[in-house]
Amino acid sequence: MALALIELVLLTTTVLLARFGLADVLHALTFPGRFTGAVLLVVSFTTLLGAAAVPDHWIQHCFPYSGLVALVGAFTALLANVMMLASTWEDGDSTYYKSVFAVLSVGSAAAAFTVWRTSVMVPTPKRVAVAVIVPSVIAVANFGYQNLYQPNERDTRPVITLSMGKAVLSNDRKAFAVPVDITFQNRGERSFYVLGSEFHAMAQRVQLSPKDRLQQQWRTDADQWSKSSEMNPLSRKEIHEAGDLLEAKPWMPFGYWIESNDTFATRLVVQLPINTPYDQVTFYATANLARKDRIELQPPLHFLTNSWNAKKVPEWVKKQRTKGIDFLVYRARVHENNAVDEYTRDARWATVYWRFGEHGATVVTSITRHGEEGRVAGSAEQRDVTSRYGLVELRTGPYVRNLWDIKSQR
């Protein structure tokens, strides 16, 4: 009976670890992930040897060191199952795998104890101890790096720069155009998926007060900061009105990626009639990214729906619609960067909300399980998702262009 249970534990451990290890060696997104896969394959081979040695140790006695091999296999299975249990318990969603590794941990502990009780002959205890301890330390160190250090290592942040060119009048001098150059520079060692991007221009009227404005008027201006994405200055002379959205569009393709040490540049043109009532134009550009070593985005990141025609949109989107804000919704399946998380976590989707209204535009992204798009995550959960998938939100602006010099050329 004991022999059958030991064989079942060791063979089951072998199959599971080999499955995870092979998937990591072939498909993990990082070198540590592939190294982990190689370690899992070595461990699975060790447990397989242990399973092969158990019948000889109990019954045949053909190989004098079969007991030692069985003991090493059982101890290796115990160490591997405990680490897999810790990993799935911390990050996994699958109750099945949590239960399996819990049972295997108990079973491999019992197997190691049972084999040890059979008076296993150890010819050179010190060498055997070193042979067992060194791989164990390597495995534990790699596990700690994968699960503790790497998720918290310093992020690399690309840079967005925006510059305005010289305004150009049309031939009939009734309109003008302002060219805007946007450059994305990825100077780090990481590559990034572009989940979403947006460029928008806001137009503002700015009057000058003949008298100095009082502090109470500054307070009134400051109260508007919480009601808008713009923060107009507290000025002694300038009277700013709320900005109006002049133009908005994506400036990088959805699902596009930027490799390390690469650059993406584009030029956009904003046009206005020469008799425009606005005094200033303000430019903004943003990009929402995900690190390619933390996430695999299954193409395409496709258009899903919009907020004005769809019935099944999150409740928070419906609330925004009552304020005159609309959304375009894009979605793609995402995969984890290692096999253990891929098998033990529920499927996730990246959802991108391209938001626009009369007073601005933004991009909002989330990575959730299917059906949980409407759930508002807490700050701790948001930080965990951001760290796990390497989410980065880049912003540049405001860049202000005064229009008085152009309007004077009428």
Short mmCIF file of C-alpha atoms in Angstrom, two decimals:
data_model
loop_
_atom_site.label_atom_id
_atom_site.label_comp_id
_atom_site.label_asym_id
_atom_site.label_seq_id
_atom_site.Cartn_x
_atom_site.Cartn_y
_atom_site.Cartn_z
CA MET A 1 0.00 0.00 0.00
CA ALA A 2 2.79 2.42 0.96
CA LEU A 3 4.67 1.51 -2.21
CA ALA A 4 1.66 2.33 -4.41
CA LEU A 5 1.06 5.68 -2.69
CA ILE A 6 4.72 6.70 -3.02
CA GLU A 7 4.72 5.77 -6.69
CA LEU A 8 1.49 7.73 -7.27
CA VAL A 9 2.89 10.85 -5.57
CA LEU A 10 6.21 10.75 -7.41
CA LEU A 11 4.73 10.01 -10.84
CA THR A 12 2.03 12.68 -10.49
CA THR A 13 4.67 15.20 -9.42
CA THR A 14 6.80 14.19 -12.41
CA VAL A 15 3.98 14.73 -14.90
CA LEU A 16 2.92 18.12 -13.51
CA LEU A 17 6.43 19.54 -13.19
CA ALA A 18 7.40 18.28 -16.65
CA ARG A 19 4.30 19.90 -18.11
CA PHE A 20 5.05 23.29 -16.50
CA GLY A 21 8.77 23.04 -17.17
CA LEU A 22 8.47 22.20 -20.86
CA ALA A 23 5.97 25.03 -21.41
CA ASP A 24 8.31 27.50 -19.67
CA VAL A 25 11.40 26.37 -21.59
CA LEU A 26 9.57 26.84 -24.88
CA HIS A 27 7.39 29.88 -24.20
CA ALA A 28 8.39 31.87 -21.08
CA LEU A 29 8.92 35.56 -21.86
CA THR A 30 12.04 36.06 -19.73
CA PHE A 31 15.33 34.27 -19.21
CA PRO A 32 14.54 33.61 -15.51
CA GLY A 33 11.26 32.07 -16.65
CA ARG A 34 13.03 29.73 -19.07
CA PHE A 35 15.62 28.92 -16.43
CA THR A 36 12.78 28.04 -14.07
CA GLY A 37 11.42 25.74 -16.77
CA ALA A 38 14.79 24.03 -17.07
CA VAL A 39 14.93 23.60 -13.28
CA LEU A 40 11.45 22.08 -13.29
CA LEU A 41 12.46 19.63 -16.00
CA VAL A 42 15.53 18.58 -13.98
CA VAL A 43 13.38 18.19 -10.88
CA SER A 44 10.81 16.14 -12.78
CA PHE A 45 13.58 13.87 -14.07
CA THR A 46 14.85 13.44 -10.49
CA THR A 47 11.40 12.49 -9.22
CA LEU A 48 11.03 10.09 -12.15
CA LEU A 49 14.29 8.39 -11.16
CA GLY A 50 13.00 8.24 -7.59
CA ALA A 51 9.79 6.60 -8.79
CA ALA A 52 11.83 4.05 -10.77
CA ALA A 53 14.04 3.30 -7.74
CA VAL A 54 11.21 2.72 -5.26
CA PRO A 55 10.17 -0.80 -6.52
CA ASP A 56 13.80 -1.94 -6.58
CA HIS A 57 14.36 -0.64 -3.03
CA TRP A 58 11.24 -2.38 -1.72
CA ILE A 59 11.17 -5.60 -3.77
CA GLN A 60 14.00 -6.45 -6.19
CA HIS A 61 17.14 -5.08 -4.42
CA CYS A 62 19.16 -5.17 -7.64
CA PHE A 63 20.74 -1.74 -7.26
CA PRO A 64 22.48 -1.09 -3.92
CA TYR A 65 21.73 2.63 -3.92
CA SER A 66 18.10 2.48 -5.03
CA GLY A 67 16.99 3.54 -1.55
CA LEU A 68 19.16 6.64 -1.74
CA VAL A 69 17.78 7.53 -5.18
CA ALA A 70 14.23 7.02 -3.90
CA LEU A 71 14.93 9.24 -0.87
CA VAL A 72 16.44 12.02 -3.01
CA GLY A 73 13.47 11.80 -5.41
CA ALA A 74 10.96 12.00 -2.57
CA PHE A 75 12.75 14.92 -0.90
CA THR A 76 13.00 16.77 -4.23
CA ALA A 77 9.29 16.19 -4.82
CA LEU A 78 8.55 17.59 -1.36
CA LEU A 79 10.57 20.75 -1.97
CA ALA A 80 9.07 21.30 -5.44
CA ASN A 81 5.49 20.68 -4.34
CA VAL A 82 5.79 23.03 -1.37
CA MET A 83 7.14 25.83 -3.58
CA MET A 84 4.44 25.22 -6.19
CA LEU A 85 1.80 25.28 -3.46
CA ALA A 86 3.15 28.59 -2.16
CA SER A 87 3.12 30.06 -5.66
CA THR A 88 -0.40 28.92 -6.55
CA TRP A 89 -1.72 29.86 -3.12
CA GLU A 90 -0.36 33.40 -3.47
CA ASP A 91 -1.22 34.14 -7.11
CA GLY A 92 -3.33 31.32 -8.49
CA ASP A 93 -7.09 31.31 -9.00
CA SER A 94 -7.48 27.58 -9.61
CA THR A 95 -8.87 25.67 -6.63
CA TYR A 96 -7.99 22.48 -8.50
CA TYR A 97 -4.25 23.16 -8.61
CA LYS A 98 -4.20 24.47 -5.05
CA SER A 99 -5.79 21.22 -3.89
CA VAL A 100 -3.51 19.07 -6.05
CA PHE A 101 -0.29 20.65 -4.77
CA ALA A 102 -1.54 20.62 -1.18
CA VAL A 103 -2.20 16.86 -1.43
CA LEU A 104 1.13 16.28 -3.22
CA SER A 105 3.00 18.27 -0.55
CA VAL A 106 1.55 16.11 2.20
CA GLY A 107 2.03 12.96 0.13
CA SER A 108 5.67 13.72 -0.74
CA ALA A 109 6.42 14.54 2.92
CA ALA A 110 4.96 11.17 3.90
CA ALA A 111 6.89 9.47 1.07
CA ALA A 112 10.21 11.02 2.15
CA PHE A 113 9.59 10.02 5.76
CA THR A 114 8.58 6.48 4.78
CA VAL A 115 11.65 5.95 2.58
CA TRP A 116 13.94 7.41 5.26
CA ARG A 117 12.49 4.98 7.84
CA THR A 118 13.65 2.02 5.73
CA SER A 119 17.29 2.55 6.80
CA VAL A 120 18.54 3.89 3.50
CA MET A 121 22.26 3.29 2.98
CA VAL A 122 24.15 6.55 2.33
CA PRO A 123 27.76 5.82 1.26
CA THR A 124 29.15 9.36 1.59
CA PRO A 125 26.68 11.42 3.62
CA LYS A 126 28.50 14.73 3.17
CA ARG A 127 28.63 14.46 -0.61
CA VAL A 128 25.01 13.42 -0.78
CA ALA A 129 24.05 16.32 1.48
CA VAL A 130 25.88 18.76 -0.80
CA ALA A 131 24.30 17.18 -3.89
CA VAL A 132 20.84 17.70 -2.37
CA ILE A 133 21.37 21.09 -0.71
CA VAL A 134 23.03 22.94 -3.60
CA PRO A 135 20.25 22.28 -6.16
CA SER A 136 17.70 23.08 -3.45
CA VAL A 137 19.34 26.44 -2.76
CA ILE A 138 19.45 27.22 -6.48
CA ALA A 139 15.77 26.31 -6.86
CA VAL A 140 14.74 28.38 -3.83
CA ALA A 141 16.83 31.36 -4.99
CA ASN A 142 15.32 31.21 -8.46
CA PHE A 143 11.83 30.91 -6.98
CA GLY A 144 12.48 33.95 -4.79
CA TYR A 145 13.81 35.95 -7.74
CA GLN A 146 10.81 35.08 -9.89
CA ASN A 147 8.21 35.77 -7.21
CA LEU A 148 9.77 38.40 -4.94
CA TYR A 149 12.48 40.45 -6.61
CA GLN A 150 11.52 40.55 -10.27
CA PRO A 151 7.94 41.86 -9.79
CA ASN A 152 9.34 44.74 -7.72
CA GLU A 153 12.46 45.63 -9.66
CA ARG A 154 12.83 49.16 -10.93
CA ASP A 155 10.61 49.86 -13.92
CA THR A 156 11.94 51.39 -17.11
CA ARG A 157 9.82 54.26 -18.34
CA PRO A 158 9.94 55.45 -21.96
CA VAL A 159 9.58 59.15 -22.71
CA ILE A 160 7.07 61.07 -24.84
CA THR A 161 8.14 64.43 -26.23
CA LEU A 162 5.89 66.89 -28.03
CA SER A 163 6.95 69.92 -30.05
CA MET A 164 5.07 72.49 -32.09
CA GLY A 165 6.15 73.71 -35.50
CA LYS A 166 5.58 77.08 -37.11
CA ALA A 167 1.95 77.90 -37.88
CA VAL A 168 1.18 78.13 -41.61
CA LEU A 169 -1.57 80.24 -43.21
CA SER A 170 -3.73 78.88 -46.02
CA ASN A 171 -3.52 80.45 -49.47
CA ASP A 172 -6.70 82.47 -48.96
CA ARG A 173 -5.51 83.53 -45.46
CA LYS A 174 -8.80 82.35 -43.96
CA ALA A 175 -7.34 79.42 -42.01
CA PHE A 176 -4.09 78.26 -40.48
CA ALA A 177 -2.47 74.98 -39.41
CA VAL A 178 -0.20 74.18 -36.47
CA PRO A 179 2.01 71.07 -36.95
CA VAL A 180 2.64 68.99 -33.84
CA ASP A 181 5.45 66.41 -33.65
CA ILE A 182 5.17 63.57 -31.11
CA THR A 183 8.12 61.29 -30.41
CA PHE A 184 8.12 58.11 -28.32
CA GLN A 185 11.61 57.13 -27.15
CA ASN A 186 12.22 53.77 -25.52
CA ARG A 187 15.78 54.06 -24.24
CA GLY A 188 15.54 51.16 -21.80
CA GLU A 189 16.06 47.43 -22.16
CA ARG A 190 12.35 46.54 -22.07
CA SER A 191 9.93 46.35 -24.96
CA PHE A 192 6.35 47.59 -24.59
CA TYR A 193 2.92 46.90 -26.02
CA VAL A 194 0.88 50.00 -26.81
CA LEU A 195 -2.53 49.35 -25.27
CA GLY A 196 -3.82 52.79 -26.16
CA SER A 197 -2.72 56.30 -27.07
CA GLU A 198 -4.39 59.64 -27.52
CA PHE A 199 -3.51 63.14 -28.65
CA HIS A 200 -5.91 65.96 -28.04
CA ALA A 201 -5.96 69.73 -28.48
CA MET A 202 -7.95 72.03 -26.22
CA ALA A 203 -8.95 75.56 -27.26
CA GLN A 204 -9.45 78.33 -24.73
CA ARG A 205 -10.66 81.90 -24.55
CA VAL A 206 -8.52 84.15 -22.36
CA GLN A 207 -9.66 87.66 -21.50
CA LEU A 208 -7.57 90.26 -19.69
CA SER A 209 -9.05 92.02 -16.68
CA PRO A 210 -8.59 95.82 -16.59
CA LYS A 211 -8.22 95.56 -12.81
CA ASP A 212 -6.23 93.26 -10.60
CA ARG A 213 -8.26 90.18 -9.77
CA LEU A 214 -8.89 89.56 -6.08
CA GLN A 215 -7.93 86.46 -4.10
CA GLN A 216 -11.55 85.36 -3.94
CA GLN A 217 -11.54 85.13 -7.73
CA TRP A 218 -8.41 82.97 -7.51
CA ARG A 219 -10.26 80.67 -5.15
CA THR A 220 -13.10 80.41 -7.63
CA ASP A 221 -10.61 79.47 -10.35
CA ALA A 222 -8.96 76.88 -8.08
CA ASP A 223 -12.35 75.29 -7.38
CA GLN A 224 -12.55 74.42 -11.08
CA TRP A 225 -9.42 72.26 -10.86
CA SER A 226 -11.38 69.39 -9.30
CA LYS A 227 -14.00 69.58 -12.05
CA SER A 228 -11.75 69.40 -15.10
CA SER A 229 -8.60 67.72 -16.35
CA GLU A 230 -7.21 71.19 -17.04
CA MET A 231 -5.68 73.41 -14.38
CA ASN A 232 -5.75 77.00 -15.59
CA PRO A 233 -3.30 79.30 -13.77
CA LEU A 234 -4.33 81.57 -10.94
CA SER A 235 -3.68 84.89 -12.64
CA ARG A 236 -3.83 88.52 -11.59
CA LYS A 237 -4.95 89.61 -15.09
CA GLU A 238 -5.99 86.58 -17.18
CA ILE A 239 -9.54 85.28 -17.07
CA HIS A 240 -9.61 81.73 -18.43
CA GLU A 241 -12.76 79.98 -19.56
CA ALA A 242 -13.16 76.22 -19.59
CA GLY A 243 -11.36 74.70 -22.55
CA ASP A 244 -13.20 73.06 -25.45
CA LEU A 245 -12.03 69.90 -27.17
CA LEU A 246 -10.71 70.94 -30.54
CA GLU A 247 -9.35 67.64 -31.86
CA ALA A 248 -8.59 64.15 -30.52
CA LYS A 249 -7.18 61.01 -32.12
CA PRO A 250 -4.88 58.03 -31.40
CA TRP A 251 -1.30 58.70 -32.46
CA MET A 252 -0.01 55.09 -32.26
CA PRO A 253 -1.84 51.96 -33.49
CA PHE A 254 -3.65 49.85 -30.88
CA GLY A 255 -1.69 46.68 -30.08
CA TYR A 256 1.49 48.07 -31.67
CA TRP A 257 4.74 47.47 -29.80
CA ILE A 258 7.96 49.40 -29.33
CA GLU A 259 11.16 47.39 -29.03
CA SER A 260 13.97 48.37 -26.66
CA ASN A 261 16.13 51.29 -27.82
CA ASP A 262 13.58 52.09 -30.51
CA THR A 263 11.83 55.33 -31.44
CA PHE A 264 8.41 56.09 -32.87
CA ALA A 265 7.67 59.54 -34.33
CA THR A 266 4.62 61.05 -35.95
CA ARG A 267 3.38 64.48 -37.04
CA LEU A 268 -0.18 65.70 -36.58
CA VAL A 269 -1.69 68.92 -37.89
CA VAL A 270 -4.34 70.99 -36.09
CA GLN A 271 -6.27 73.46 -38.27
CA LEU A 272 -8.43 76.46 -37.30
CA PRO A 273 -10.13 79.34 -39.10
CA ILE A 274 -8.23 82.60 -38.83
CA ASN A 275 -11.22 84.30 -37.17
CA THR A 276 -11.42 81.72 -34.38
CA PRO A 277 -12.74 83.13 -31.10
CA TYR A 278 -10.12 81.22 -29.13
CA ASP A 279 -6.93 82.79 -27.80
CA GLN A 280 -4.90 79.69 -26.94
CA VAL A 281 -4.54 76.09 -28.07
CA THR A 282 -3.15 73.53 -25.60
CA PHE A 283 -1.77 70.14 -26.68
CA TYR A 284 -1.59 66.86 -24.73
CA ALA A 285 -0.38 63.35 -25.58
CA THR A 286 -0.64 60.16 -23.54
CA ALA A 287 0.14 56.46 -23.98
CA ASN A 288 -0.86 53.38 -21.97
CA LEU A 289 1.71 50.59 -22.17
CA ALA A 290 2.40 47.06 -20.91
CA ARG A 291 5.83 45.46 -20.66
CA LYS A 292 6.37 42.63 -23.14
CA ASP A 293 8.35 40.63 -20.58
CA ARG A 294 5.37 40.64 -18.19
CA ILE A 295 2.48 39.99 -20.54
CA GLU A 296 1.71 38.38 -23.89
CA LEU A 297 -1.01 40.20 -25.79
CA GLN A 298 -2.93 37.87 -28.06
CA PRO A 299 -3.58 39.80 -31.27
CA PRO A 300 -5.52 41.61 -32.31
CA LEU A 301 -6.48 44.30 -29.81
CA HIS A 302 -9.77 44.70 -31.63
CA PHE A 303 -12.63 47.16 -31.47
CA LEU A 304 -15.38 45.72 -29.28
CA THR A 305 -18.15 48.29 -28.94
CA ASN A 306 -18.97 51.90 -28.15
CA SER A 307 -20.82 53.46 -25.25
CA TRP A 308 -23.74 54.96 -27.20
CA ASN A 309 -24.87 51.77 -28.98
CA ALA A 310 -23.93 49.02 -26.53
CA LYS A 311 -26.27 47.80 -23.83
CA LYS A 312 -23.75 45.72 -21.90
CA VAL A 313 -21.15 48.24 -20.77
CA PRO A 314 -19.84 48.67 -17.21
CA GLU A 315 -21.92 50.75 -14.83
CA TRP A 316 -19.17 53.33 -14.44
CA VAL A 317 -19.23 53.89 -18.21
CA LYS A 318 -22.99 54.48 -18.07
CA LYS A 319 -22.49 57.06 -15.31
CA GLN A 320 -19.90 58.87 -17.44
CA ARG A 321 -22.34 58.97 -20.35
CA THR A 322 -24.77 61.04 -18.26
CA LYS A 323 -22.01 63.68 -18.10
CA GLY A 324 -21.66 63.80 -21.88
CA ILE A 325 -18.61 61.52 -22.06
CA ASP A 326 -18.41 58.72 -24.62
CA PHE A 327 -16.17 55.67 -25.01
CA LEU A 328 -14.76 53.42 -27.68
CA VAL A 329 -13.97 49.99 -26.22
CA TYR A 330 -11.17 47.66 -27.40
CA ARG A 331 -10.28 44.22 -26.03
CA ALA A 332 -7.71 41.44 -26.37
CA ARG A 333 -6.87 38.21 -24.53
CA VAL A 334 -3.70 38.34 -22.46
CA HIS A 335 -1.42 35.50 -21.37
CA GLU A 336 0.89 35.30 -18.37
CA ASN A 337 4.65 35.39 -18.79
CA ASN A 338 5.21 31.92 -17.27
CA ALA A 339 3.52 28.54 -17.39
CA VAL A 340 2.68 28.25 -13.69
CA ASP A 341 0.61 31.44 -13.72
CA GLU A 342 -0.84 30.62 -17.14
CA TYR A 343 -2.18 27.27 -15.92
CA THR A 344 -3.19 28.25 -12.38
CA ARG A 345 -4.76 31.67 -13.01
CA ASP A 346 -8.09 32.34 -14.71
CA ALA A 347 -8.02 33.84 -18.20
CA ARG A 348 -7.60 37.62 -18.31
CA TRP A 349 -8.53 40.22 -20.91
CA ALA A 350 -7.08 43.67 -21.48
CA THR A 351 -9.85 46.22 -22.03
CA VAL A 352 -9.01 49.67 -23.36
CA TYR A 353 -11.51 52.53 -23.01
CA TRP A 354 -10.82 55.44 -25.38
CA ARG A 355 -12.67 58.26 -23.61
CA PHE A 356 -13.68 61.60 -25.13
CA GLY A 357 -16.03 64.49 -24.44
CA GLU A 358 -16.39 68.23 -24.89
CA HIS A 359 -13.65 68.99 -22.39
CA GLY A 360 -10.92 66.45 -23.14
CA ALA A 361 -9.90 62.90 -23.99
CA THR A 362 -8.08 60.13 -22.10
CA VAL A 363 -7.33 56.41 -22.30
CA VAL A 364 -8.28 54.03 -19.48
CA THR A 365 -7.06 50.41 -19.39
CA SER A 366 -7.88 47.44 -17.20
CA ILE A 367 -6.85 43.77 -17.05
CA THR A 368 -9.55 41.63 -15.51
CA ARG A 369 -11.29 38.30 -15.74
CA HIS A 370 -14.18 38.09 -18.18
CA GLY A 371 -17.30 39.60 -16.66
CA GLU A 372 -15.43 41.68 -14.06
CA GLU A 373 -14.91 44.75 -16.24
CA GLY A 374 -17.48 46.71 -14.24
CA ARG A 375 -15.98 45.94 -10.84
CA VAL A 376 -14.03 48.83 -9.33
CA ALA A 377 -10.76 47.44 -7.96
CA GLY A 378 -9.24 48.72 -4.74
CA SER A 379 -5.92 50.55 -4.66
CA ALA A 380 -4.00 47.47 -3.46
CA GLU A 381 -5.42 45.34 -6.28
CA GLN A 382 -4.66 48.05 -8.83
CA ARG A 383 -1.05 48.21 -7.65
CA ASP A 384 -0.78 44.42 -7.90
CA VAL A 385 -2.13 44.41 -11.48
CA THR A 386 0.16 47.29 -12.45
CA SER A 387 3.20 45.49 -11.03
CA ARG A 388 2.32 42.07 -12.42
CA TYR A 389 1.77 43.21 -15.99
CA GLY A 390 4.20 46.13 -16.05
CA LEU A 391 1.54 48.70 -16.86
CA VAL A 392 2.87 52.20 -17.56
CA GLU A 393 0.92 55.39 -18.23
CA LEU A 394 2.88 58.16 -19.95
CA ARG A 395 1.71 61.75 -20.24
CA THR A 396 3.10 64.89 -21.79
CA GLY A 397 1.59 68.35 -21.83
CA PRO A 398 0.12 70.83 -21.52
CA TYR A 399 1.95 72.62 -24.33
CA VAL A 400 0.34 76.01 -24.87
CA ARG A 401 0.32 77.94 -28.16
CA ASN A 402 -0.92 81.53 -28.06
CA LEU A 403 -2.87 82.47 -31.21
CA TRP A 404 -2.76 86.26 -31.07
CA ASP A 405 0.17 86.54 -33.49
CA ILE A 406 -1.63 84.40 -36.06
CA LYS A 407 -5.01 86.09 -35.72
CA SER A 408 -3.39 89.49 -36.22
CA GLN A 409 -2.47 88.49 -39.78
CA ARG A 410 -6.07 88.63 -40.99
#
